Coordinates of C-alpha atoms (C1' of nucleotides) in Angstrom, one line a residue:
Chain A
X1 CA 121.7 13.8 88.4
X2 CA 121.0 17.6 88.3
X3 CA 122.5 17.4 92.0
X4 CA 125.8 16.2 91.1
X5 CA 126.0 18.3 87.8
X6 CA 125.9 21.3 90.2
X7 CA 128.0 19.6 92.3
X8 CA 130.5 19.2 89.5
X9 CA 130.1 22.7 88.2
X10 CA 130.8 24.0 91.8
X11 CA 134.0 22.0 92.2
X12 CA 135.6 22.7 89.1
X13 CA 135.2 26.6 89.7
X14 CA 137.0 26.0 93.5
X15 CA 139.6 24.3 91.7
X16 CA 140.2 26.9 90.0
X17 CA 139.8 29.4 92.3
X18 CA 136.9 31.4 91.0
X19 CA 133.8 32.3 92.9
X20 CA 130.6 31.0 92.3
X21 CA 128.8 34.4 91.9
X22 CA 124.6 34.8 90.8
X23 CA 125.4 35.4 87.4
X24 CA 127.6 32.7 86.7
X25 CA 125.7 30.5 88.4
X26 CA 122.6 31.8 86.4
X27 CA 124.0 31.0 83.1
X28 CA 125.2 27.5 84.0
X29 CA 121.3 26.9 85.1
X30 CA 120.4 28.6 81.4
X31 CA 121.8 26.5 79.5
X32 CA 121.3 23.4 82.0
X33 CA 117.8 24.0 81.5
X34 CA 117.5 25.3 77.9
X35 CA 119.8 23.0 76.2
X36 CA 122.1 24.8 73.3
X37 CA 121.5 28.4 72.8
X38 CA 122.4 31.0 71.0
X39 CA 124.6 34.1 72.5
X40 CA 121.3 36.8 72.0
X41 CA 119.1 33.6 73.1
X42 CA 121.6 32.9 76.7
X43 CA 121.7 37.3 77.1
X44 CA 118.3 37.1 77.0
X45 CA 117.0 34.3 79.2
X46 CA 119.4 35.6 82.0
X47 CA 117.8 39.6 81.8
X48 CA 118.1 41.5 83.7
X49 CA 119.6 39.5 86.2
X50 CA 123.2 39.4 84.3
X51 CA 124.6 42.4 82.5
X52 CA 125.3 41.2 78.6
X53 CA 129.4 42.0 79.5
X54 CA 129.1 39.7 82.3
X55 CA 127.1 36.7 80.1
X56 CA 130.2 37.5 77.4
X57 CA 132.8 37.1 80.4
X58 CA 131.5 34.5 81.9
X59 CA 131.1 32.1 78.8
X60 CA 134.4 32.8 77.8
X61 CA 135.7 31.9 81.1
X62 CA 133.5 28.7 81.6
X63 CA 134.8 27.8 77.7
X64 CA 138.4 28.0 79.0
X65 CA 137.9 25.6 81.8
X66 CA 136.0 23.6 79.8
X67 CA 132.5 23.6 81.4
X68 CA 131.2 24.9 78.1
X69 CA 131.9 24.9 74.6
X70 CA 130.6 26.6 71.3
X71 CA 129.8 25.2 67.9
X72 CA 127.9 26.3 64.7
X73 CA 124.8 25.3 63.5
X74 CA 123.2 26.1 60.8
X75 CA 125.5 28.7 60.1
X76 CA 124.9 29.7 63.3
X77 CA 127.2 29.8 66.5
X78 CA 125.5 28.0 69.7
X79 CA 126.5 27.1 73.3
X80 CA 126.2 24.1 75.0
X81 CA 127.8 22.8 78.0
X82 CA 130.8 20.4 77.5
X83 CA 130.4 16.4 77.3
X84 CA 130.9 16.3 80.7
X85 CA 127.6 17.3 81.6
X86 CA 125.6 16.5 78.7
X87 CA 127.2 13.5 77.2
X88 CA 128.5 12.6 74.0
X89 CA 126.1 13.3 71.3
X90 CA 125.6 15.3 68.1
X91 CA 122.9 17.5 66.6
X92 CA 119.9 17.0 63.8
X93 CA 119.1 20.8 62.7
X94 CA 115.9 21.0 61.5
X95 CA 115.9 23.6 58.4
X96 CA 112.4 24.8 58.9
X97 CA 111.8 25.4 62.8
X98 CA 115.3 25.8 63.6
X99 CA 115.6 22.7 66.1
X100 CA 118.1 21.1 67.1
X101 CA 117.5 17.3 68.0
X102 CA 120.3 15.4 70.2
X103 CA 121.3 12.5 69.3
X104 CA 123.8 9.7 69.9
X105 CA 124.6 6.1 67.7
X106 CA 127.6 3.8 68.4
X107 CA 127.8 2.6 64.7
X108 CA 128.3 6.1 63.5
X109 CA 131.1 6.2 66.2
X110 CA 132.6 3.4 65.5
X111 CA 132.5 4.3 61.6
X112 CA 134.2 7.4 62.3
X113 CA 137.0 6.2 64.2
X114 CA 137.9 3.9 61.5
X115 CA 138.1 6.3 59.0
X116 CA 140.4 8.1 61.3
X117 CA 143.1 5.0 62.1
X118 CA 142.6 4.5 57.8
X119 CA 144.6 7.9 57.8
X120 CA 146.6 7.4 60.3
X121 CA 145.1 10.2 62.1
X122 CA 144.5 10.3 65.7
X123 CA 141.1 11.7 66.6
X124 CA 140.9 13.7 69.9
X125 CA 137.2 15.0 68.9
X126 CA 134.7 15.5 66.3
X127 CA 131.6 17.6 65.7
X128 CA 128.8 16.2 63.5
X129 CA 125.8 18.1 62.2
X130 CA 123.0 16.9 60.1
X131 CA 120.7 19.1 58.6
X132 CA 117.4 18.1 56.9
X133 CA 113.7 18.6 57.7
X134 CA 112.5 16.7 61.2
X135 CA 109.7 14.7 62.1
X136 CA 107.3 17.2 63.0
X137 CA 107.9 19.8 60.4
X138 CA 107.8 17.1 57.4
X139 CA 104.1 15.7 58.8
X140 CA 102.9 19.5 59.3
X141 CA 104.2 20.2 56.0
X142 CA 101.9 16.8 54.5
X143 CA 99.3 18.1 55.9
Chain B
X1 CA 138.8 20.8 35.4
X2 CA 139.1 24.5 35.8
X3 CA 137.8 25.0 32.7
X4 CA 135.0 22.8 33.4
X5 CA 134.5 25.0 37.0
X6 CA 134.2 27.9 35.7
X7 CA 131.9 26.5 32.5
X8 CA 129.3 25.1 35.1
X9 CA 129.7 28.3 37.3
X10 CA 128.3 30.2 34.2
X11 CA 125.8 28.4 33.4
X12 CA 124.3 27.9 37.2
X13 CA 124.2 32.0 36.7
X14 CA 122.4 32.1 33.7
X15 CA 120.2 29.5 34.3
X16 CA 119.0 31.6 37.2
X17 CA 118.6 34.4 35.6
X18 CA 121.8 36.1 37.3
X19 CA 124.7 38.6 35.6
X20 CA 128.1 37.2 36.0
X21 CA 130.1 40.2 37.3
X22 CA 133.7 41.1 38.2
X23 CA 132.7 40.9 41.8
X24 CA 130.9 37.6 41.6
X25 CA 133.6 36.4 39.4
X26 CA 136.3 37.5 42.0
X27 CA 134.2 35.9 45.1
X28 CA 134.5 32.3 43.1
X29 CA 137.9 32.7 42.1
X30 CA 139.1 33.6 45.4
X31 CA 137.3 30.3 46.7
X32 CA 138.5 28.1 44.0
X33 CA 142.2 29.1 44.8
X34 CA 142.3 29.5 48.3
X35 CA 140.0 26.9 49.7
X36 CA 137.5 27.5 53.2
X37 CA 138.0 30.9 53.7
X38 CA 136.5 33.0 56.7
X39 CA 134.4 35.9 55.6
X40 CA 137.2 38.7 56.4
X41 CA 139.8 36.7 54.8
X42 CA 137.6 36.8 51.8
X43 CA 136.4 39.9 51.9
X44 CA 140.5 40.9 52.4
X45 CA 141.4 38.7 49.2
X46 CA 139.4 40.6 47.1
X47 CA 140.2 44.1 48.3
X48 CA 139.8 46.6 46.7
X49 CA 138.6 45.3 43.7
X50 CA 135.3 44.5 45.8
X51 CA 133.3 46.4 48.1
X52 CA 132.4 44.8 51.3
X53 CA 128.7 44.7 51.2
X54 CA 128.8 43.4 47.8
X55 CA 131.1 40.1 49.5
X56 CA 128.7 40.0 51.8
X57 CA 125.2 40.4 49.0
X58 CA 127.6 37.4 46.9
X59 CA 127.9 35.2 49.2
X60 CA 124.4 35.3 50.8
X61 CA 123.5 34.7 46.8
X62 CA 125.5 32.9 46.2
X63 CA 124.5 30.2 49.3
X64 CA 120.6 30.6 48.0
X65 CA 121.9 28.7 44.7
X66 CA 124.3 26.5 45.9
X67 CA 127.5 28.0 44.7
X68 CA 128.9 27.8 48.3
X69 CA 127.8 27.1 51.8
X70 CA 129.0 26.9 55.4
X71 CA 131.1 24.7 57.4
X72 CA 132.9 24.4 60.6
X73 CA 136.3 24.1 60.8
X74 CA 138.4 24.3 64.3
X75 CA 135.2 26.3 65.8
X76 CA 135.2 29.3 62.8
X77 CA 132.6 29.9 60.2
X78 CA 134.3 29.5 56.7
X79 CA 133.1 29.6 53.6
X80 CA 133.8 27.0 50.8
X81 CA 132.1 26.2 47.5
X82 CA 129.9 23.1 47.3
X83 CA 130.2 19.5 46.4
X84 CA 129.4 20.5 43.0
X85 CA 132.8 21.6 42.8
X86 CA 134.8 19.7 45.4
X87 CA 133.1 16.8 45.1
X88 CA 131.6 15.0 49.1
X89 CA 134.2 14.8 51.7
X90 CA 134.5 16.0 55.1
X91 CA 137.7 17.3 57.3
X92 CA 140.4 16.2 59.5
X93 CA 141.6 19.3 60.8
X94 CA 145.3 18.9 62.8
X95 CA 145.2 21.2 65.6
X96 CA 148.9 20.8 65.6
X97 CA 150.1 22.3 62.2
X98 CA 146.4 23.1 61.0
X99 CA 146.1 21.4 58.2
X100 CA 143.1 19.8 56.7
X101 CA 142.8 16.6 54.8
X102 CA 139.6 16.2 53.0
X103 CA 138.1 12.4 53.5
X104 CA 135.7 9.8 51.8
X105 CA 134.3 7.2 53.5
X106 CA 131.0 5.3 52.5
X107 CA 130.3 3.2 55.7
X108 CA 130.6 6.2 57.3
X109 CA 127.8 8.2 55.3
X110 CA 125.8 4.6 55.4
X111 CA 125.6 5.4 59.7
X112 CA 124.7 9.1 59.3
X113 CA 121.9 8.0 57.5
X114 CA 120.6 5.5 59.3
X115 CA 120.8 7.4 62.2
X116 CA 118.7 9.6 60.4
X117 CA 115.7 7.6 59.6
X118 CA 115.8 6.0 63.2
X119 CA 114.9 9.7 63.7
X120 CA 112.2 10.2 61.2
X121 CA 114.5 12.6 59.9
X122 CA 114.8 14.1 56.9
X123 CA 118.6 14.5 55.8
X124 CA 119.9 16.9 53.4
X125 CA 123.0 17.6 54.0
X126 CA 125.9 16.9 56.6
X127 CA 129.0 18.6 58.1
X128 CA 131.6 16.2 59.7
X129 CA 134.7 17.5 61.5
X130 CA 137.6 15.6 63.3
X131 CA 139.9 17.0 65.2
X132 CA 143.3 15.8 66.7
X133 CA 146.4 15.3 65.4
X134 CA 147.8 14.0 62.0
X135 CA 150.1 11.3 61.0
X136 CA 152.9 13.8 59.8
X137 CA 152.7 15.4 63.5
X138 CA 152.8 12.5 65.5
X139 CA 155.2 10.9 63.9
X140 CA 157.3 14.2 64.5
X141 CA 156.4 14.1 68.0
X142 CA 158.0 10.7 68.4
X143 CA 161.1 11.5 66.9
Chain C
dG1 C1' 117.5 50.3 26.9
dT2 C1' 116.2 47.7 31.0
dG3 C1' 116.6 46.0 35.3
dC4 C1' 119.9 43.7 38.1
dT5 C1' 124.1 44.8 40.6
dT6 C1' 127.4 47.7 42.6
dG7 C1' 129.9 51.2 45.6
dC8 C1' 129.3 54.3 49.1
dA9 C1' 127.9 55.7 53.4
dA10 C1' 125.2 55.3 57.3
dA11 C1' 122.5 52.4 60.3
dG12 C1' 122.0 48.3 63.0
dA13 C1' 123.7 44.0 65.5
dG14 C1' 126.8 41.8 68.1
dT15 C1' 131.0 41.9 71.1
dT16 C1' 134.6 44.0 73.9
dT17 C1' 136.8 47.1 77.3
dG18 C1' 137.7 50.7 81.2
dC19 C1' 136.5 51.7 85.5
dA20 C1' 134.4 52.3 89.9
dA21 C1' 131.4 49.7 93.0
dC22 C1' 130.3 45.3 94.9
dG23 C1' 130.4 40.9 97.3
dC24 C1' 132.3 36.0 97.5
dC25 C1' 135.7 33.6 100.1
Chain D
dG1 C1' 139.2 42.9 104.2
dG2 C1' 141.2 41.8 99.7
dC3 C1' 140.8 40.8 95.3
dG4 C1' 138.2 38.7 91.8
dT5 C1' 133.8 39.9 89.6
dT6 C1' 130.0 42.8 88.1
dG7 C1' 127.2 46.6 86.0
dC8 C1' 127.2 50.4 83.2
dA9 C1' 128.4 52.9 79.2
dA10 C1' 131.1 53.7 75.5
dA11 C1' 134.0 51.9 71.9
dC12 C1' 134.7 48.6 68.3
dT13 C1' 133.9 45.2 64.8
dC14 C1' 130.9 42.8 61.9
dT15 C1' 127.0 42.8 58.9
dT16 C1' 123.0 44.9 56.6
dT17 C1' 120.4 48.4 54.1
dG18 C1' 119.0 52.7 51.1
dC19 C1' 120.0 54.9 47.1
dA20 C1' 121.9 56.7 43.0
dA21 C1' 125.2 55.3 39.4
dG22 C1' 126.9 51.6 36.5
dC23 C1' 127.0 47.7 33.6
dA24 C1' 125.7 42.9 31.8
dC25 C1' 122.6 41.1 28.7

DNA sequence: GTGCTTGCAAAGAGTTTGCAACGCC
DNA sequence: GGCGTTGCAAACTCTTTGCAAGCAC
């Protein structure tokens, strides 16, 4: 699995002709391994390796050819790599710790896609967030 | 209905103990009339009247009590005032002519939150956005 | 009158850009 | 070896904060 998402990743950048350089390959690894993060949290886990202009450069390349994209959460603008690699999901953000908790249902899908052909709308892609108090933070806070 | 705005957007100030000023008056108004705005936008509709910093001290006050709060829409923060006052709906956003159409759908919410107690999670609130193309445009495109 | 709120200005984050040096293909 | 890419540093934009003056209640 994490041998053909490299793969992938080093494909699409031949296809488009870039090179597969340290740092970009360090920042593809970051958030392979880190899940969503945050700009500050993706500078940070690639110092000193990767110069902050080069982690800004490179996301914003790798969000043009779609190998990443960005959304907000919790007011808050995150990074994630695109469906192609993680699969499509959305996020529970937890209030209290800040988490964010993938997750994936076919009814909610399927819910939202008839709401769409209601309207007569034709739905190329959707971001859903929930946020709310998880699992571990609402026991803790029982306790 | 205006009226009846503005009525409960007094009293939520007083009950909290807060001073209904020109700039907090401004920052509502300029969110009732011009819908989801982005923080420069707003802080550029109510220029000069307003000083930046005090946009920016409203609207974080204005969030803690529930006046406004955050959503996504086509990958920018914006700013909109809550259900209070627009009522629960979400967004199809046209990435053709940019519109938004605001949407109600109960099966829909019925998925979210089942999803959510599969979880264990606690849900407070949601942000839903679709994406893709409206009836008007594609029946444009056709033509 | 009292204490919250504001405008101003400056500080602090976060992000972008120019340019010479570097290294992938 | 050529040209895309990087690191560095400075510029820029966005957001926050300290403080004295102002105003809603």
């Amino acid at each position: 699995m994490l041998i053909a998402m490299n793969d992938y990743f080093r494909r699409e950048l031949q296809r488009r002709q870039l090179k597969l350089t340290p740092p970009r390959r360090l920042v593809f690894e970051a958030l392979q391994n880190g899940g969503p993060l945050t700009m500050s949290e993706l500078i940070r886990r690639t110092q000193p390796a990767v110069d902050r202009a080069s982690v800004y450069r490179t996301v914003a390349r790798f969000e043009q050819i779609e190998i990443l994209h960005h959304l907000i959460v919790g007011g808050r603008k995150v990074i994630e790599l695109t469906e192609r690699f993680t699969g499509h999901h959305h996020h529970l953000s937890c209030v209290r710790c800040g988490q964010l908790q993938d997750v994936h249902d076919e009814p909610l899908e399927a819910a939202l896609q008839r709401l769409a052909d209601t309207h007569g709308f034709d739905a190329h892609n959707h971001v859903i967030e929930v946020s709310g108090v998880c699992r571990a933070c609402a026991t803790q806070a029982a306790a």
